[in-house]
Coordinates of C-alpha atoms in Angstrom, one line a residue:
M1 CA 13.4 -2.0 -25.3
I2 CA 14.3 1.4 -23.7
D3 CA 11.7 4.0 -24.3
A4 CA 13.3 7.1 -22.7
S5 CA 16.5 6.9 -24.6
S6 CA 14.8 6.9 -28.0
N7 CA 13.1 10.1 -27.0
G8 CA 16.4 11.7 -25.8
R9 CA 15.4 11.5 -22.2
F10 CA 17.5 9.5 -19.7
H11 CA 18.6 9.6 -16.1
R12 CA 21.7 11.9 -15.5
L13 CA 24.2 12.4 -12.7
Q14 CA 24.6 16.2 -12.6
S15 CA 27.3 16.6 -10.0
L16 CA 29.1 15.1 -7.1
S17 CA 30.5 17.0 -4.1
I18 CA 32.4 15.5 -1.1
V19 CA 33.0 17.1 2.3
G20 CA 35.4 15.4 4.6
G21 CA 37.8 12.5 4.3
F22 CA 40.2 11.6 1.5
L23 CA 38.1 13.3 -1.2
D24 CA 37.4 16.4 0.9
G25 CA 36.5 19.4 -1.3
L26 CA 36.1 17.4 -4.5
A27 CA 33.4 18.7 -6.8
I28 CA 32.7 17.3 -10.2
D29 CA 30.1 18.5 -12.7
F30 CA 29.3 15.6 -14.9
A31 CA 28.6 16.1 -18.6
D32 CA 26.1 14.2 -20.8
G33 CA 27.8 11.6 -23.0
L34 CA 31.2 10.2 -22.1
N35 CA 32.9 11.2 -18.9
C36 CA 36.4 9.9 -18.1
L37 CA 38.2 10.0 -14.7
I38 CA 42.0 9.6 -15.1
G39 CA 44.9 9.8 -12.7
H40 CA 47.6 7.7 -11.1
R41 CA 46.6 4.7 -9.0
G42 CA 45.6 5.7 -5.5
T43 CA 44.1 9.1 -6.5
G44 CA 40.6 8.1 -5.6
K45 CA 39.0 7.3 -8.9
T46 CA 37.5 4.0 -7.6
T47 CA 36.3 5.8 -4.5
V48 CA 34.4 8.4 -6.6
L49 CA 32.4 5.6 -8.3
E50 CA 31.8 3.7 -5.1
F51 CA 30.6 7.0 -3.4
V52 CA 28.1 7.4 -6.2
R53 CA 27.0 3.7 -5.6
Y54 CA 26.7 4.3 -1.9
A55 CA 24.7 7.5 -2.2
L56 CA 22.2 5.9 -4.5
D57 CA 22.2 2.7 -2.4
E58 CA 22.6 0.8 -5.7
F59 CA 23.7 -2.7 -4.8
P60 CA 23.2 -6.1 -6.5
S61 CA 20.9 -8.6 -4.8
G62 CA 21.7 -11.9 -3.2
E63 CA 24.9 -12.9 -1.4
D64 CA 27.1 -11.1 -4.0
G65 CA 25.2 -8.0 -3.3
Q66 CA 25.6 -8.3 0.4
A67 CA 29.4 -8.8 0.0
C68 CA 29.5 -5.7 -2.3
R69 CA 27.6 -3.7 0.2
R70 CA 30.0 -4.6 3.1
R71 CA 33.0 -3.8 0.9
V72 CA 31.6 -0.4 -0.1
E73 CA 30.5 0.5 3.4
A74 CA 34.0 -0.3 4.7
L75 CA 35.5 1.9 1.9
V76 CA 33.1 4.8 2.8
R77 CA 33.9 4.6 6.5
S78 CA 37.6 4.7 5.9
N79 CA 37.5 7.4 3.1
L80 CA 34.6 9.6 4.2
G81 CA 34.8 9.5 8.0
D82 CA 32.3 12.0 9.4
G83 CA 32.0 13.7 6.0
R84 CA 29.2 13.9 3.6
I85 CA 28.3 12.9 0.0
R86 CA 26.0 15.1 -2.2
L87 CA 24.9 13.8 -5.6
A88 CA 22.8 15.9 -7.8
I89 CA 20.6 13.9 -10.2
E90 CA 18.1 14.5 -13.0
T91 CA 15.5 11.8 -13.8
K92 CA 14.5 10.9 -17.3
E93 CA 11.3 12.9 -16.7
G94 CA 13.3 16.0 -16.0
L95 CA 12.9 16.1 -12.2
R96 CA 15.9 17.2 -10.3
Y97 CA 17.0 16.2 -6.8
I98 CA 20.0 16.1 -4.5
V99 CA 20.9 12.9 -2.7
D100 CA 22.6 13.5 0.6
R101 CA 24.3 10.8 2.5
T102 CA 26.8 10.3 5.4
A103 CA 28.6 7.2 6.4
S104 CA 26.2 6.5 9.3
G105 CA 22.9 7.6 7.7
E106 CA 20.4 6.6 5.0
P107 CA 20.1 8.5 1.8
M108 CA 18.1 11.7 2.0
V109 CA 16.5 13.2 -1.1
L110 CA 16.4 17.0 -1.2
T111 CA 14.9 19.5 -3.6
P112 CA 17.4 21.6 -5.8
D113 CA 17.1 24.3 -3.1
E114 CA 18.1 21.7 -0.5
Q115 CA 14.8 21.2 1.2
P116 CA 14.0 17.6 2.5
T117 CA 11.4 15.6 0.7
D118 CA 9.7 12.2 1.3
V119 CA 11.0 10.9 -2.0
R120 CA 12.9 7.7 -2.0
I121 CA 15.5 6.7 -4.5
S122 CA 14.7 3.3 -6.0
P123 CA 16.5 1.4 -8.7
T124 CA 13.2 0.3 -10.1
G125 CA 11.4 3.6 -9.7
L126 CA 12.6 7.2 -9.5
F127 CA 16.2 6.8 -10.6
S128 CA 18.7 4.1 -11.3
A129 CA 22.4 3.8 -12.3
D130 CA 24.4 0.8 -13.6
I131 CA 27.6 0.7 -11.5
F132 CA 30.3 -1.9 -11.9
S133 CA 33.5 -2.3 -10.0
Q134 CA 36.7 -3.7 -11.5
N135 CA 35.9 -7.4 -11.0
E136 CA 32.1 -7.3 -11.3
I137 CA 32.1 -7.6 -15.1
E138 CA 34.1 -10.9 -14.8
N139 CA 31.8 -12.0 -12.0
I140 CA 28.7 -11.5 -14.2
A141 CA 30.2 -13.9 -16.7
D142 CA 30.6 -16.5 -14.0
S143 CA 27.2 -16.2 -12.3
P144 CA 23.8 -17.0 -13.9
Q145 CA 22.1 -15.1 -11.2
S146 CA 24.2 -12.0 -11.9
Q147 CA 23.5 -12.4 -15.6
L148 CA 19.8 -12.6 -14.9
E149 CA 20.1 -9.3 -12.9
L150 CA 21.9 -7.7 -15.8
I151 CA 19.1 -8.8 -18.2
D152 CA 16.5 -7.5 -15.8
R153 CA 18.1 -4.1 -15.8
F154 CA 16.9 -3.5 -19.3
A155 CA 13.3 -4.1 -18.4
A156 CA 13.5 -2.9 -14.8
G157 CA 10.0 -1.4 -14.5
G158 CA 8.2 -4.4 -15.9
I159 CA 10.3 -6.8 -13.9
A160 CA 9.8 -4.9 -10.7
E161 CA 6.0 -4.8 -11.2
V162 CA 5.9 -8.6 -11.8
G163 CA 8.1 -9.0 -8.7
R164 CA 5.7 -7.0 -6.6
K165 CA 2.8 -9.2 -7.8
L166 CA 4.8 -12.4 -7.2
S167 CA 5.5 -11.3 -3.6
A168 CA 1.9 -10.7 -2.9
V169 CA 0.8 -14.0 -4.4
R170 CA 3.6 -15.9 -2.5
A171 CA 2.4 -14.3 0.8
K172 CA -1.1 -15.4 0.1
L173 CA 0.1 -18.9 -0.7
E174 CA 2.2 -19.1 2.4
A175 CA -0.8 -18.0 4.6
N176 CA -3.0 -20.5 2.7
A177 CA -0.6 -23.3 3.3
G178 CA -0.4 -22.6 7.1
I179 CA -4.2 -22.8 7.4
I180 CA -4.4 -25.9 5.2
V181 CA -1.9 -27.7 7.5
T182 CA -3.8 -26.6 10.6
H183 CA -7.2 -27.7 9.3
S184 CA -5.8 -31.0 8.0
R185 CA -4.4 -31.9 11.4
Q186 CA -7.6 -31.0 13.1
I187 CA -9.6 -33.1 10.6
E188 CA -7.1 -36.0 11.1
S189 CA -7.6 -35.8 14.8
L190 CA -11.4 -35.8 14.5
T191 CA -11.6 -38.5 11.9
D192 CA -10.8 -41.4 14.2
E193 CA -13.2 -40.2 16.9
V194 CA -16.1 -39.5 14.4
G195 CA -15.5 -42.9 12.9
T196 CA -16.8 -44.6 16.0
I197 CA -20.2 -43.1 15.6
Q198 CA -21.4 -46.0 13.6
F199 CA -20.6 -48.4 16.4
V200 CA -22.5 -46.2 18.9
E201 CA -25.5 -45.8 16.6
A202 CA -25.5 -49.6 16.1
K203 CA -25.7 -50.1 19.8
I204 CA -28.5 -47.5 20.2
A205 CA -30.4 -49.1 17.3
A206 CA -30.1 -52.5 19.0
L207 CA -31.4 -51.1 22.3
A208 CA -34.2 -49.3 20.4
A209 CA -35.2 -52.5 18.7
D210 CA -35.4 -54.5 22.0
Q211 CA -37.4 -51.7 23.6
G212 CA -39.6 -51.4 20.6
E213 CA -40.5 -55.0 20.8
Q214 CA -41.3 -54.7 24.5
T215 CA -42.8 -51.2 24.8
G216 CA -43.7 -50.0 21.3
D217 CA -42.5 -46.8 19.7
E218 CA -43.4 -44.5 22.6
V219 CA -40.2 -45.1 24.6
N220 CA -38.0 -44.9 21.5
T221 CA -39.5 -41.6 20.5
A222 CA -39.0 -40.3 24.1
H223 CA -35.3 -41.4 24.0
E224 CA -34.9 -39.6 20.6
H225 CA -36.4 -36.4 22.0
R226 CA -34.1 -36.7 25.0
A227 CA -31.1 -36.9 22.7
L228 CA -32.3 -34.0 20.7
R229 CA -32.5 -31.9 24.0
G230 CA -28.9 -32.8 24.6
R231 CA -28.0 -31.4 21.2
E232 CA -30.0 -28.2 21.9
V233 CA -28.0 -27.7 25.1
Q234 CA -24.8 -28.2 23.1
A235 CA -25.8 -25.6 20.6
V236 CA -26.7 -23.0 23.2
E237 CA -23.4 -23.7 25.0
E238 CA -21.4 -23.2 21.8
A239 CA -23.2 -19.9 21.3
R240 CA -22.4 -18.8 24.8
D241 CA -18.7 -19.8 24.3
L242 CA -18.7 -17.6 21.1
I243 CA -20.1 -14.6 23.0
R244 CA -17.6 -15.2 25.9
K245 CA -14.7 -15.4 23.4
Y246 CA -15.6 -12.1 21.7
G247 CA -16.3 -10.5 25.1
D248 CA -12.8 -11.5 26.4
W249 CA -11.3 -10.1 23.2
L250 CA -13.1 -6.8 23.6
G251 CA -12.2 -6.6 27.2
D252 CA -8.5 -7.3 26.6
S253 CA -8.5 -4.7 23.7
Q254 CA -10.0 -1.8 25.7
G255 CA -7.3 0.5 26.9
Q256 CA -4.5 -1.4 25.1
F257 CA -4.0 1.2 22.4
G258 CA -3.7 4.1 24.8
Q259 CA -1.4 2.1 27.1
Q260 CA 1.0 1.3 24.2
V261 CA 0.9 4.9 23.0
R262 CA 1.9 6.0 26.5
S263 CA 4.8 3.5 26.7
T264 CA 6.1 4.5 23.3
F265 CA 6.3 8.3 24.0
D266 CA 9.0 9.2 26.5
P267 CA 8.1 12.6 28.1
S268 CA 11.5 13.8 27.1
L269 CA 10.4 13.8 23.5
F270 CA 8.1 16.7 24.2
D271 CA 11.0 18.9 25.3
G272 CA 13.1 18.6 22.2
P273 CA 13.3 20.9 19.1
N274 CA 10.3 19.0 17.7
G275 CA 8.4 19.0 21.0
Q276 CA 5.2 20.7 19.7
L277 CA 5.0 18.3 16.8
M278 CA 5.5 15.3 19.1
I279 CA 2.9 16.6 21.5
G280 CA 0.4 17.0 18.6
I281 CA 1.2 13.4 17.4
H282 CA 0.8 12.1 21.0
E283 CA -2.5 13.9 21.5
R284 CA -3.9 12.6 18.2
L285 CA -3.0 9.1 19.1
E286 CA -4.5 9.5 22.6
S287 CA -7.7 10.7 20.9
L288 CA -7.7 7.8 18.5
G289 CA -7.2 5.4 21.5
S290 CA -10.2 7.0 23.3
E291 CA -12.3 6.7 20.1
L292 CA -11.4 3.0 19.8
D293 CA -12.2 2.4 23.5
R294 CA -15.6 4.0 22.9
L295 CA -16.3 1.7 20.0
F296 CA -15.0 -1.3 21.9
G297 CA -17.3 -0.3 24.8
K298 CA -20.2 0.1 22.5
A299 CA -19.5 -3.4 21.0
A300 CA -19.1 -4.9 24.5
A301 CA -22.5 -3.4 25.5
A302 CA -24.1 -4.9 22.4
L303 CA -22.6 -8.2 23.2
E304 CA -23.7 -8.0 26.8
S305 CA -27.2 -7.2 25.8
G306 CA -27.3 -10.1 23.3
A307 CA -25.9 -12.4 26.0
E308 CA -28.7 -11.4 28.4
E309 CA -31.3 -12.0 25.7
L310 CA -29.7 -15.4 24.9
G311 CA -29.7 -16.2 28.7
E312 CA -33.4 -15.5 29.0
L313 CA -34.2 -17.7 25.9
A314 CA -31.9 -20.4 27.2
E315 CA -33.7 -20.3 30.6
T316 CA -37.0 -20.7 28.8
L317 CA -35.5 -23.6 26.8
L318 CA -34.2 -25.3 30.0
A319 CA -37.6 -24.9 31.7
A320 CA -39.1 -26.7 28.8
H321 CA -36.3 -29.3 29.1
R322 CA -37.1 -29.9 32.8
Q323 CA -40.7 -30.5 32.1
Q324 CA -39.9 -32.8 29.2
E325 CA -37.3 -34.7 31.3
L326 CA -39.8 -35.2 34.0
A327 CA -42.3 -36.6 31.5
F328 CA -39.5 -38.9 30.1
R329 CA -38.8 -40.2 33.6
D330 CA -42.5 -40.8 34.3
L331 CA -42.7 -42.7 31.0
I332 CA -39.7 -44.9 31.8
T333 CA -41.1 -45.6 35.3
R334 CA -44.3 -46.9 33.8
H335 CA -42.4 -49.3 31.6
D336 CA -40.5 -51.8 33.7
Q337 CA -38.9 -53.3 30.6
A338 CA -37.4 -49.9 29.6
R339 CA -35.8 -49.1 33.0
G340 CA -33.0 -51.5 32.7
A341 CA -31.6 -50.1 29.5
A342 CA -32.4 -46.4 30.1
T343 CA -29.1 -45.5 31.7
E344 CA -27.0 -47.3 29.1
R345 CA -29.0 -45.7 26.3
A346 CA -28.7 -42.3 27.8
E347 CA -24.9 -42.6 28.0
L348 CA -24.8 -43.8 24.4
E349 CA -27.1 -40.9 23.2
K350 CA -24.8 -38.4 25.0
K351 CA -21.8 -39.9 23.4
R352 CA -23.5 -39.8 20.0
N353 CA -24.4 -36.1 20.5
D354 CA -20.8 -35.4 21.2
L355 CA -19.7 -37.3 18.1
L356 CA -22.3 -35.6 16.0
A357 CA -20.9 -32.2 17.1
K358 CA -17.4 -33.3 16.2
G359 CA -18.7 -34.6 12.9
R360 CA -20.2 -31.2 12.2
R361 CA -16.9 -29.6 13.1
K362 CA -15.1 -32.0 10.8
A363 CA -17.6 -31.4 7.9
D364 CA -17.1 -27.6 8.4
L365 CA -13.4 -27.9 8.4
E366 CA -13.6 -30.1 5.2
R367 CA -15.7 -27.5 3.5
K368 CA -13.2 -24.8 4.5
L369 CA -10.3 -27.1 3.4
A370 CA -11.9 -27.6 0.0
E371 CA -12.3 -23.8 -0.4
L372 CA -8.6 -23.4 0.6
Y373 CA -7.5 -25.8 -2.0
R374 CA -9.6 -24.1 -4.7
E375 CA -8.0 -20.8 -3.6
R376 CA -4.6 -22.4 -3.7
E377 CA -5.2 -23.7 -7.2
A378 CA -6.2 -20.2 -8.4
L379 CA -3.1 -18.6 -6.7
S380 CA -0.9 -21.3 -8.2
G381 CA -2.3 -20.4 -11.6
Q382 CA -1.5 -16.7 -10.9
L383 CA 2.0 -17.7 -9.9
S384 CA 2.6 -19.6 -13.1
A385 CA 1.2 -16.8 -15.2
L386 CA 3.5 -14.3 -13.5
W387 CA 6.5 -16.5 -14.1
G388 CA 5.5 -16.7 -17.7
E389 CA 5.1 -12.9 -17.9
R390 CA 8.5 -12.3 -16.4
F391 CA 10.1 -14.8 -18.8
A392 CA 8.5 -13.1 -21.7
L393 CA 10.0 -9.8 -20.6
R394 CA 13.4 -11.4 -20.3
R395 CA 13.1 -13.1 -23.7
R396 CA 12.3 -9.7 -25.3
V397 CA 15.4 -8.3 -23.7
A398 CA 17.5 -11.2 -25.0
E399 CA 16.2 -10.6 -28.5
W400 CA 16.9 -6.9 -28.2
V401 CA 20.5 -7.5 -27.0
N402 CA 21.1 -10.0 -29.8
A403 CA 20.0 -7.4 -32.3
G404 CA 21.9 -4.5 -30.9
A405 CA 25.2 -6.0 -29.7
T406 CA 28.2 -4.9 -31.9
S407 CA 30.3 -7.9 -31.1
P408 CA 29.5 -11.6 -31.7
V409 CA 27.6 -12.1 -28.5
R410 CA 24.2 -13.6 -28.0
V411 CA 21.9 -14.1 -25.0
R412 CA 19.5 -17.0 -24.6
I413 CA 16.9 -17.6 -21.8
E414 CA 15.7 -21.1 -20.8
Q415 CA 12.4 -20.8 -18.9
C416 CA 12.5 -22.7 -15.6
G417 CA 16.0 -23.9 -16.5
D418 CA 17.7 -23.3 -13.2
R419 CA 16.9 -26.2 -10.9
S420 CA 19.6 -25.4 -8.2
A421 CA 17.1 -24.0 -5.6
Y422 CA 14.8 -27.0 -6.2
Q423 CA 17.7 -29.5 -5.8
Q424 CA 18.9 -27.7 -2.7
A425 CA 15.4 -27.9 -1.2
L426 CA 15.1 -31.6 -2.0
A427 CA 18.4 -32.3 -0.4
G428 CA 17.3 -30.7 2.8
W429 CA 14.1 -32.7 2.9
L430 CA 15.8 -36.0 2.0
K431 CA 18.6 -35.6 4.5
G432 CA 18.1 -38.1 7.4
F433 CA 15.8 -40.3 5.3
V434 CA 18.0 -41.2 2.2
G435 CA 21.6 -42.2 2.6
Q436 CA 23.0 -40.6 -0.6
Y437 CA 20.6 -37.7 -0.4
N438 CA 22.5 -35.3 -2.6
P439 CA 22.8 -37.6 -5.7
A440 CA 19.1 -38.6 -5.2
A441 CA 18.1 -34.9 -5.0
R442 CA 20.0 -34.1 -8.2
K443 CA 18.4 -37.0 -10.1
I444 CA 14.9 -36.0 -9.0
A445 CA 15.5 -32.3 -9.8
D446 CA 16.8 -33.2 -13.2
Y447 CA 14.0 -35.5 -14.2
V448 CA 10.8 -34.7 -12.2
P449 CA 9.2 -31.2 -12.1
P450 CA 8.2 -30.0 -8.6
R451 CA 4.4 -30.2 -9.2
D452 CA 4.6 -33.6 -10.8
L453 CA 6.7 -34.8 -7.8
A454 CA 4.1 -33.5 -5.3
R455 CA 1.3 -35.3 -7.2
M456 CA 3.3 -38.6 -7.3
V457 CA 3.9 -38.4 -3.6
R458 CA 0.3 -37.5 -2.7
E459 CA -1.1 -40.3 -4.9
G460 CA 1.5 -42.8 -3.7
R461 CA 2.9 -43.5 -7.3
S462 CA 6.2 -45.0 -6.3
D463 CA 6.6 -46.8 -9.6
D464 CA 6.4 -43.6 -11.6
L465 CA 9.0 -42.0 -9.3
L466 CA 11.3 -45.0 -9.7
E467 CA 11.0 -44.9 -13.5
Q468 CA 11.3 -41.2 -14.1
A469 CA 14.0 -40.3 -11.5
E470 CA 16.1 -43.4 -12.1
L471 CA 16.5 -44.0 -8.4
G472 CA 17.4 -47.2 -6.7
E473 CA 14.5 -49.4 -5.6
S474 CA 15.5 -49.1 -2.0
Q475 CA 15.6 -45.3 -2.2
V476 CA 12.1 -44.7 -3.5
P477 CA 10.2 -45.7 -0.3
K478 CA 12.5 -43.5 1.8
V479 CA 12.0 -40.6 -0.7
M480 CA 8.2 -41.0 -0.5
E481 CA 8.4 -41.0 3.3
A482 CA 10.6 -37.9 3.4
L483 CA 8.3 -36.0 1.0
G484 CA 5.1 -37.3 2.5
R485 CA 4.6 -34.5 4.9
L486 CA 1.9 -32.2 3.9
E487 CA 4.0 -29.1 4.5
V488 CA 6.6 -30.4 2.0
Q489 CA 4.0 -31.2 -0.6
L490 CA 2.6 -27.7 -0.4
Q491 CA 6.0 -26.2 -0.8
L492 CA 6.8 -28.5 -3.7
E493 CA 3.7 -27.2 -5.5
T494 CA 5.0 -23.6 -5.6
I495 CA 8.7 -24.0 -5.6
E496 CA 10.2 -21.8 -8.4
L497 CA 12.4 -23.1 -11.1
A498 CA 14.3 -19.9 -12.0
D499 CA 14.9 -18.8 -15.6
L500 CA 18.4 -19.8 -16.7
P501 CA 20.3 -17.2 -18.8
R502 CA 23.1 -18.3 -21.2
I503 CA 25.4 -15.5 -22.5
E504 CA 27.7 -16.8 -25.3
L505 CA 30.6 -15.6 -27.3
L506 CA 31.2 -16.7 -30.9
E507 CA 34.6 -18.3 -31.4
G508 CA 35.1 -19.3 -35.0
S509 CA 32.0 -21.2 -35.8
E510 CA 31.2 -22.2 -32.2
W511 CA 29.2 -20.4 -29.6
R512 CA 30.8 -20.8 -26.1
N513 CA 29.1 -20.2 -22.8
S514 CA 30.6 -17.4 -20.8
L515 CA 31.1 -19.8 -17.9
E516 CA 33.8 -21.6 -19.9
L517 CA 35.7 -18.6 -21.2
S518 CA 39.0 -17.0 -20.1
T519 CA 39.1 -13.9 -18.0
G520 CA 39.6 -11.6 -21.1
Q521 CA 36.9 -13.4 -23.1
K522 CA 34.5 -13.1 -20.2
C523 CA 34.9 -9.3 -20.3
T524 CA 34.6 -9.2 -24.1
T525 CA 31.3 -11.1 -23.7
I526 CA 29.7 -8.9 -21.0
L527 CA 31.0 -5.4 -21.7
P528 CA 29.2 -5.0 -25.1
I529 CA 25.9 -5.7 -23.3
L530 CA 26.7 -3.1 -20.6
L531 CA 27.3 -0.6 -23.4
L532 CA 23.9 -0.9 -24.9
E533 CA 21.3 2.0 -24.7
S534 CA 19.6 2.4 -21.4
D535 CA 17.8 5.0 -19.3
S536 CA 20.4 4.6 -16.6
P537 CA 23.9 6.1 -16.4
L538 CA 26.7 3.6 -16.8
L539 CA 29.6 3.8 -14.4
V540 CA 32.5 1.3 -14.9
D541 CA 35.8 1.1 -13.1
Q542 CA 38.6 0.4 -15.6
P543 CA 36.6 -1.4 -18.4
E544 CA 39.8 -2.0 -20.3
D545 CA 41.1 -4.5 -17.7
N546 CA 41.9 -7.8 -19.4
L547 CA 41.1 -6.3 -22.9
D548 CA 43.5 -5.7 -25.8
N549 CA 43.7 -2.3 -27.4
R550 CA 42.3 -3.5 -30.7
Y551 CA 39.2 -4.8 -29.0
I552 CA 38.9 -1.5 -27.1
F553 CA 39.0 0.5 -30.3
E554 CA 36.9 -1.8 -32.5
T555 CA 34.2 -2.7 -30.0
V556 CA 34.3 -0.5 -26.8
V557 CA 35.0 2.8 -28.5
Q558 CA 32.5 2.1 -31.3
A559 CA 29.8 1.2 -28.7
I560 CA 30.5 4.4 -26.8
H561 CA 30.0 6.4 -30.0
R562 CA 26.7 4.7 -30.7
V563 CA 25.1 5.2 -27.3
K564 CA 26.6 8.3 -25.7
K565 CA 24.1 10.6 -27.3
N566 CA 21.3 8.8 -25.4
R567 CA 23.1 7.6 -22.3
Q568 CA 25.5 9.1 -19.8
I569 CA 28.7 7.1 -19.4
I570 CA 31.2 7.6 -16.6
L571 CA 34.4 5.5 -16.8
N572 CA 37.6 5.3 -14.7
T573 CA 40.4 4.5 -17.2
H574 CA 44.1 4.1 -17.8
N575 CA 43.6 3.6 -21.5
P576 CA 44.0 6.7 -23.8
N577 CA 41.9 5.2 -26.5
I578 CA 38.7 5.5 -24.4
P579 CA 38.8 9.3 -23.8
V580 CA 40.6 10.3 -27.0
L581 CA 39.0 8.0 -29.6
G582 CA 35.7 7.9 -27.7
E583 CA 35.7 11.7 -27.9
A584 CA 34.9 12.2 -24.2
S585 CA 32.6 15.1 -23.4
A586 CA 34.6 15.7 -20.2
V587 CA 37.8 14.4 -18.6
Y588 CA 38.6 14.8 -14.9
V589 CA 42.2 14.5 -13.7
L590 CA 42.7 13.4 -10.1
T591 CA 45.9 13.5 -8.1
S592 CA 46.8 12.7 -4.6
N593 CA 49.5 13.7 -2.0
G594 CA 48.9 10.5 -0.1
E595 CA 46.6 12.1 2.4
R596 CA 44.0 13.8 0.2
S597 CA 42.8 13.6 -3.4
S598 CA 42.1 16.6 -5.5
L599 CA 40.9 17.5 -9.0
V600 CA 43.8 19.2 -10.8
N601 CA 42.2 19.7 -14.2
H602 CA 39.0 19.0 -16.0
G603 CA 37.5 19.8 -19.4
S604 CA 37.5 18.5 -22.9
V605 CA 40.1 16.1 -24.3
D606 CA 42.0 19.1 -25.7
D607 CA 41.9 20.8 -22.3
C608 CA 43.4 17.8 -20.6
K609 CA 45.7 16.7 -23.4
A610 CA 48.9 17.1 -21.4
E611 CA 47.6 14.9 -18.6
I612 CA 46.3 12.3 -21.0
I613 CA 49.7 12.1 -22.7
N614 CA 51.6 12.0 -19.4
L615 CA 49.3 9.6 -17.5
L616 CA 47.9 7.4 -20.2
E617 CA 50.5 7.5 -23.0
G618 CA 53.6 7.3 -20.8
G619 CA 54.6 10.9 -21.6
K620 CA 55.4 12.8 -24.8
E621 CA 58.7 11.2 -25.4
A622 CA 57.2 7.7 -25.2
F623 CA 54.4 8.7 -27.5
V624 CA 56.9 10.2 -30.1
R625 CA 59.2 7.2 -29.9
R626 CA 56.4 4.8 -30.6
K627 CA 55.3 6.9 -33.5
D628 CA 58.9 6.8 -34.9
R629 CA 59.3 3.1 -34.2
Y630 CA 56.1 2.3 -36.1
N631 CA 57.2 4.7 -38.9
Y632 CA 54.0 6.6 -38.9

C-alpha cells in the first residue's frame, strides 16, 4: 500500500528548535527509526509533540479537528509566547526544508539556507506526519469518522485526488441545481399564461370565420399580416433590449477595474520597505485597467455601430409597416362588415403575439432545462464513480491492514453504510411537516436510498414509500409534501451516504466492534494499525496508556521492530520496555525547574541508561529488588 517505505524512502523530521517560552533553547536532532522522549510529568514532552503538530498545521478534520486545533493553539500561546518554532524536515523524495512558525503566524517554508519559498506544507502533498495526543487513540476507536480518516492516511495521495475531483463535481452540481430551480420557476410562471393561447386563437378563428363568410379571404389575410407585423416589431425590440443590456454592462465596466485598484492601494504602501515592488505592482495593474478600458471601449463602439445599423434597418421596416397599415385600414374601410370586429380582432392578435413570445421563451427554457438535466445525469454518474473509486482505495487499505497487523485486529468497510448525514438532512426537511419527524427520518434513511426517495416523491408514489419505509398512513402525505420542493429533490439525488468503517478486535472466537470495547481494548485495537508501515513519521504521546506490559512487549515492541527501518517513530513514554526492548535509536531526557524545560541528556539507550532506570524503572534499587523478588 505504501510505495516509498518499500524503497527505503520516507518522510523524516530532522530537527526541532524552539526560541522563547517554556521550551526556550530546546534543540533536538531526531534520528531515523525509534525516538523516545522521557522525563518527569510536566517537563514538556507533550508540548514538544504538539509544537510539531502546530508547525506542520497537521490537524484532523471535522468538529474533532477544530477542537484539537483550539486546544493546541491555546497550548502554543501559553508555552511559546512571542517565540518561534523551527522544524527541519526531509521529504520522501529527499527534499529538505525548514518550517518556521510563530504563535501568531502561518507556517513559512524555508530552504535549508533559510531562504523563504512559496512551498506549502500539505498533509496530502509535500509532507505529512501522523500525530496522536494521549486521548486520540481511544477517540479513534469511538468515532467512525476518525476511523475513516485513519484508513485514508494510508492512501492519502489517492484519497486527496478523488476528494479534489469530488469537490469540482459537487460545485458543478450545485450550480446546475440553482439554474434548474430558476428555470423551473420561470417555466411554471409562463405555463399558466401560455395555456390561454388556445382560448385566444379560438376567438380569433371564430372572428375569421365570420369575416370570411362576409368578405372572403382578403380581410383574414390582411389581419394575419397585421399580426405578423406585430411579431416583427417584438423581435426588433428584443434585439434592441439585448444591445442596451450589453451596452449598459460595458458602460458600467469601463473604469471599474482602475477605480478598485486605486481604492485597494493606500499611498502609504509605496513608502514602506517594499515600496518599489508595490509601485511596480500598482503600475502594472493600472496598465491592465487601461488595456481593459480600451477593449471595453472598442466593444462599446462595435455595439454602438451595430445599434445604428439596426436602427436604420428598423426604420426601413417601420416605413414598410406604415404603408402596410394604411393599406390595411383602407381595406377595412371598404368592407363595412369587417369594421365592427376589427378592433376586437386587433386586440386578440396583439394578445396572441405576446403569448407566442412567452411560448417561445418557455420552449427555450424547456430546452435549456432538458440540457441541464442531461448535464446533471452525467455529473451524478461522475459522482457515483468517484464514490466507488474512493471506496475501492479504502477497501484495499483495509485488506492491507488485515494482512499486516500483528495482533488479532481486522478492518472492514461497508460502502455507503453511514446514513447519519442522510438521516439528519431528512429530519431537517420533515420538521414542521411531520409530527414525529426524527423517527420518520430514521425509518426512511434505513430503508429507502436517497435517489430512490427522490424518484418516489417526483413520481408521486406514496404507496411505495408507505410500504418500503414502514411509515404510518397519516405520515406519508406529509412526508411527500415536505420533500416535494424541487430544491429538496435535487439535494436528495446527490446526498452522500458515507462509507462506514468497522474496526474489530478478536476476543476468543468473536470479533467485537471497537465501539463496544473497554478503554484498554480500544487502544489495543487501534495502536497496531498506527504502527504499520507508512511514508509519514508517527508521533504518539504515551502509547502505553491503558495497556499492560505484556501487550506492550508482545505487540507494540514487536511492531516497532518491524517498521522502524522504514518509518520514523517518535514516542513520549514512561514505559521502559519501549525504548529498551524497542532498541531506540535515540532517547531524549527532558527536565524542568517549573519555569523552563531543558534537554539534560540524549543519545542511545546505553547513553541514557541512568535516566531510564531512574525515571522509568523507579531507580536502581527498585529494579534490583524486583529482580530479587522474581528470583531471576
